[in-house]
Coordinates of C-alpha atoms in Angstrom, one line a residue:
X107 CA -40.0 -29.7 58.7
X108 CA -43.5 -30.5 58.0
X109 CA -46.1 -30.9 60.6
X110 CA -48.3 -33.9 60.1
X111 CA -50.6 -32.0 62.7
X112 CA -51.7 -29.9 60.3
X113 CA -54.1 -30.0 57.0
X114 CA -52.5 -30.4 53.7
X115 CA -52.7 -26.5 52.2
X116 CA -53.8 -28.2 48.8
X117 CA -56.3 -30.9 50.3
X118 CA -58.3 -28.0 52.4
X119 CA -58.3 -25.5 49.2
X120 CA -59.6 -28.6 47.0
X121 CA -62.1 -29.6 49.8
X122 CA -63.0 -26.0 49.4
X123 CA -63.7 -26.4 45.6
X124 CA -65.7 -29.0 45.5
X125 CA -67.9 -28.2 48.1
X126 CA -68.7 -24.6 46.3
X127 CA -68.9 -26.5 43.3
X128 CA -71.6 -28.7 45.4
X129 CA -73.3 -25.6 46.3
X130 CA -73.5 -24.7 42.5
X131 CA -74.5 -27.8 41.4
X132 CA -77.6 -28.0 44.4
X133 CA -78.4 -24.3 43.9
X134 CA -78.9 -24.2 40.3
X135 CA -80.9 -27.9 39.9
X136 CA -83.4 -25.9 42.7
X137 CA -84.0 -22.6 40.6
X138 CA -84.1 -24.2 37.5
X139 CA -87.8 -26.0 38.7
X140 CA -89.0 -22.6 38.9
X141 CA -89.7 -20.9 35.3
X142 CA -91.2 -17.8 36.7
X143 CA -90.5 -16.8 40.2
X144 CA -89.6 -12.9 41.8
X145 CA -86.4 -12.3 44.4
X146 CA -87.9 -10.2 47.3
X147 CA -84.9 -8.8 49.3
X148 CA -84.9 -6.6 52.8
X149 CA -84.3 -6.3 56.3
X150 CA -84.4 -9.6 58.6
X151 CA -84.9 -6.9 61.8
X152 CA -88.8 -5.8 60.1
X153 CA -91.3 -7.8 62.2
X154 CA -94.8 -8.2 61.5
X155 CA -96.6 -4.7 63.0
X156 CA -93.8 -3.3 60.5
X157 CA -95.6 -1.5 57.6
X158 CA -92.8 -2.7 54.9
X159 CA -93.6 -6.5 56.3
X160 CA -97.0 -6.3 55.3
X161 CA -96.3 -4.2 52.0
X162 CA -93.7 -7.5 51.2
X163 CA -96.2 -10.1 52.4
X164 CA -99.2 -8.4 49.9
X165 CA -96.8 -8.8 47.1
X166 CA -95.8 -12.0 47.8
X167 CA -99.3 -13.3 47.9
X168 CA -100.6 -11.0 44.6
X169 CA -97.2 -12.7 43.1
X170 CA -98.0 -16.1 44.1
X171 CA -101.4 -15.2 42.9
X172 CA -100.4 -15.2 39.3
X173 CA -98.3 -17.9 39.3
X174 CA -95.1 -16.6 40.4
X175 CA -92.8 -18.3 43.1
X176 CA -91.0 -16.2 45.7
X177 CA -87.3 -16.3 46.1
X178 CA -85.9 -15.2 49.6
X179 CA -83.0 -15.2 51.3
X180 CA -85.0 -17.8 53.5
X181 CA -84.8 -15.9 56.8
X182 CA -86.9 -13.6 59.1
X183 CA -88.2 -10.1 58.6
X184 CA -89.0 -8.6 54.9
X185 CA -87.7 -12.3 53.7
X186 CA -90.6 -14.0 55.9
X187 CA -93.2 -11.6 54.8
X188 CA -92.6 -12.3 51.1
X189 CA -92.5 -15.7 51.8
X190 CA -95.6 -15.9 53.6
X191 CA -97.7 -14.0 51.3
X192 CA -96.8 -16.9 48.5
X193 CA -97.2 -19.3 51.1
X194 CA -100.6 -18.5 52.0
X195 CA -101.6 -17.9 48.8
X196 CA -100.6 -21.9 47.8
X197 CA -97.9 -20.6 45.5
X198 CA -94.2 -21.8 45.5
X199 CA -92.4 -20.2 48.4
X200 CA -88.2 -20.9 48.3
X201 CA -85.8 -19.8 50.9
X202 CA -81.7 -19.7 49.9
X203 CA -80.6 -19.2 53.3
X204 CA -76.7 -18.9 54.6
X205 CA -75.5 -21.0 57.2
X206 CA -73.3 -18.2 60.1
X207 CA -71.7 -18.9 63.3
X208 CA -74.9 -17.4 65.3
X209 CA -77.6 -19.7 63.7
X210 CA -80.0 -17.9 61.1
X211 CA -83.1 -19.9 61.3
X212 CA -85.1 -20.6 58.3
X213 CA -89.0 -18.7 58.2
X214 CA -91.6 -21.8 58.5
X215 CA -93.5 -20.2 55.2
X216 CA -90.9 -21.9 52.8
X217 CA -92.1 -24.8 50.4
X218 CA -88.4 -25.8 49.6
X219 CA -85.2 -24.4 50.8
X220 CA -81.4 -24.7 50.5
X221 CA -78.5 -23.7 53.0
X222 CA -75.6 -22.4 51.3
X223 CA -72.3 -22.2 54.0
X224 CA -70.7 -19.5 51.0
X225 CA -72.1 -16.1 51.2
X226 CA -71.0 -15.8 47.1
X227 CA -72.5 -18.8 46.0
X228 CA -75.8 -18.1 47.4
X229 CA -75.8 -14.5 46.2
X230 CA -75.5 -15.8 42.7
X231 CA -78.3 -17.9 43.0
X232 CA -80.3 -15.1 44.6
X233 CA -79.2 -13.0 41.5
X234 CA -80.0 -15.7 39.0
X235 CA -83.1 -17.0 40.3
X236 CA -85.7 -14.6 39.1
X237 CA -87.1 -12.6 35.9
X238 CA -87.5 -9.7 38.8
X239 CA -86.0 -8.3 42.1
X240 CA -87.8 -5.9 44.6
X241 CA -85.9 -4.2 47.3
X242 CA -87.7 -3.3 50.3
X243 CA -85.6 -0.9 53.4
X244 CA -83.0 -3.0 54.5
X245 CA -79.3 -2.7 56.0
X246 CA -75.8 -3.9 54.7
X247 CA -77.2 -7.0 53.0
X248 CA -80.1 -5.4 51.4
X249 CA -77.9 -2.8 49.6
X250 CA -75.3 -5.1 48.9
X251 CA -77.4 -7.3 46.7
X252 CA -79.0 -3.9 45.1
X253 CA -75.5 -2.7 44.4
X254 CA -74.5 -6.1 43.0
X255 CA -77.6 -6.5 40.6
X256 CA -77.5 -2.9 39.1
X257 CA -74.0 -3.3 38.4
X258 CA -74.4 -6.4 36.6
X259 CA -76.9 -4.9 34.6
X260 CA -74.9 -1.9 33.8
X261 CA -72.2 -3.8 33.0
X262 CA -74.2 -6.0 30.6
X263 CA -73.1 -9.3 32.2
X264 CA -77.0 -9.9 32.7
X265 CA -80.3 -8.4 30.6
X266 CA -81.7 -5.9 31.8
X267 CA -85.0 -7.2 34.1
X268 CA -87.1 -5.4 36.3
X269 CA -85.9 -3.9 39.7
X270 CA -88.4 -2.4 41.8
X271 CA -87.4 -0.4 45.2
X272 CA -90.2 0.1 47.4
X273 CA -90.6 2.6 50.1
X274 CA -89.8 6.5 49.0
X275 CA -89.0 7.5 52.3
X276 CA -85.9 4.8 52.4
X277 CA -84.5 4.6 49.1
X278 CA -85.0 8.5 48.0
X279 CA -82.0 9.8 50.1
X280 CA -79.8 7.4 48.6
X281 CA -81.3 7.6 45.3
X282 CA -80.6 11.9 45.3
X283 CA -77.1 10.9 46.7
X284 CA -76.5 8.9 43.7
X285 CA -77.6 11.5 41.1
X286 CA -76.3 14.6 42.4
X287 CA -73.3 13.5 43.8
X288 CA -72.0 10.4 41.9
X289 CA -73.5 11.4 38.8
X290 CA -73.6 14.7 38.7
X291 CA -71.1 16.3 40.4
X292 CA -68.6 13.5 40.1
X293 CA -69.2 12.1 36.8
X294 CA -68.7 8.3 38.2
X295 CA -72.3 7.1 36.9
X296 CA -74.2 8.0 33.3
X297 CA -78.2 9.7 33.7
X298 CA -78.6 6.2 32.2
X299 CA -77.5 4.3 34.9
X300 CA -80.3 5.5 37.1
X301 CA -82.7 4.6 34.9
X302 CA -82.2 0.3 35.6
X303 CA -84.7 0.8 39.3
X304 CA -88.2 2.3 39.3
X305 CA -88.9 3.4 42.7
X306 CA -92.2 2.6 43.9
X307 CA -94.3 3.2 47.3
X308 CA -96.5 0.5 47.5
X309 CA -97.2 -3.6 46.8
X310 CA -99.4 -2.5 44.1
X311 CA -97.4 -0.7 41.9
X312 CA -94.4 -3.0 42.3
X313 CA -96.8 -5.9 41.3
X314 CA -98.2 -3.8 38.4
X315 CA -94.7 -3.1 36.6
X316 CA -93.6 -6.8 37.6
X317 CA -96.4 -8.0 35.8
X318 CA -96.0 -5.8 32.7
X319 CA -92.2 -6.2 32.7
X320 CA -91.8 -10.0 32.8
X321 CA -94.7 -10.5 30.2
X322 CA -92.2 -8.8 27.7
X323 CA -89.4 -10.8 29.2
X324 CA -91.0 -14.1 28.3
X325 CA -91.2 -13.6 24.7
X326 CA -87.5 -13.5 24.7
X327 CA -86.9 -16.5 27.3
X328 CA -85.9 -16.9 30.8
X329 CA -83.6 -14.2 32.2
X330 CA -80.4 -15.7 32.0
X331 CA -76.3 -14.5 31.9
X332 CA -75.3 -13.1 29.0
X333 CA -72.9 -15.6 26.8
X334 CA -69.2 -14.8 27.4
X335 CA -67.6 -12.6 24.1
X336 CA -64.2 -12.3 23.6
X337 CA -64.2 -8.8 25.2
X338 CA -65.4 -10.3 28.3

């Protein structure tokens, strides 16, 4: 017997639907206003005495600078400092920020902003909303959207575009992980492969290959998803 109590099965999965395809529809009419703007990724636990927070906020103004806007996950640490650099320096300064049970709290250095309630809608408009993507030392969600950005790449289901990881002393370990062991001993990645990130040690040089990198980009349009092919 059916209980009335209870939701319809079908009604809560469509309710579901249509309010991801809401969060599609809001996140995509955002990014599009932006036609040159730089995902800056990395841990919300770095406060502002935290070297990386002030490497992030340097390249967030020297990309707001030149006319880039700064995409964040909206929230504190790494994400505030990028934001703030473009904030101060007048640029465009966007938070995508994810709506949890503990209550994430936008940074107040954001020009516009969107709450996304799905964790997988808003990671693919963090991973569609830039011509680049720098990594600063982060935790779980830091590598997470690394590991999903290289992969896409790899796997061709986006161009290739700039990713810069900053900070030698973080990344390098993981990076000689990679290449010795899942490369070379196991056989799991190609040399290629580890050729998609250029590691990097400061704001400067991230801003330098940036800059270079996304003036070659433009000749060939906005960074987009590859059209589907029959193999795909």
């Amino acid at each position: 017997m059916k209980n009335n109590n209870q939701p319809d099965f079908r009604q809560t999965i469509l309710w579901r639907i249509f309010r991801i395809m809401a969060e599609f529809v809001d996140g995509f009419g955002k990014i599009v206003d932006f036609p040159k703007s730089v995902s800056i990724f990395g841990s919300t636990r770095s406060r502002e005495n935290n070297h990386w927070y002030q490497e992030a906020r340097k390249l967030g103004a020297m990309l707001g600078k030149d006319g880039f806007a700064v995409v964040t996950g909206g929230a504190s640490g790494i994400m505030e400092a990028g934001n703030r650099g473009a904030f101060e320096a007048g640029a465009d300064s966007v938070g995508l920020n994810i709506q949890l049970p503990h209550e994430q709290e936008s940074n107040k250095y954001l020009t516009d902003s969107l709450n996304f309630h799905y964790f997988f809608t808003r990671k693919v408009m963090l991973t569609y909303a830039a011509e680049a993507y720098v990594y600063f030392p982060g935790g779980f969600g830091t590598l997470d959207e690394f590991y999903e950005l290289i992969t896409l790449i790899q796997t061709k289901k986006i161009r290739k575009v700039p990713i810069v990881i900053v900070g030698k002393d973080f990344w390098q370990p993981l990076l000689d992980y990679m290449r010795n062991v899942v490369s070379e001993k196991y056989k799991n990645i190609d040399e290629d492969d580890m050729e998609i990130y250029q590691l990097v040690d400061t704001a400067e040089e991230a801003f330098r290959i940036i800059q270079k990198s996304v003036k070659e980009l433009q000749k060939n349009g906005r960074m987009d998803f590859n059209e589907p092919t029959k193999n795909n």
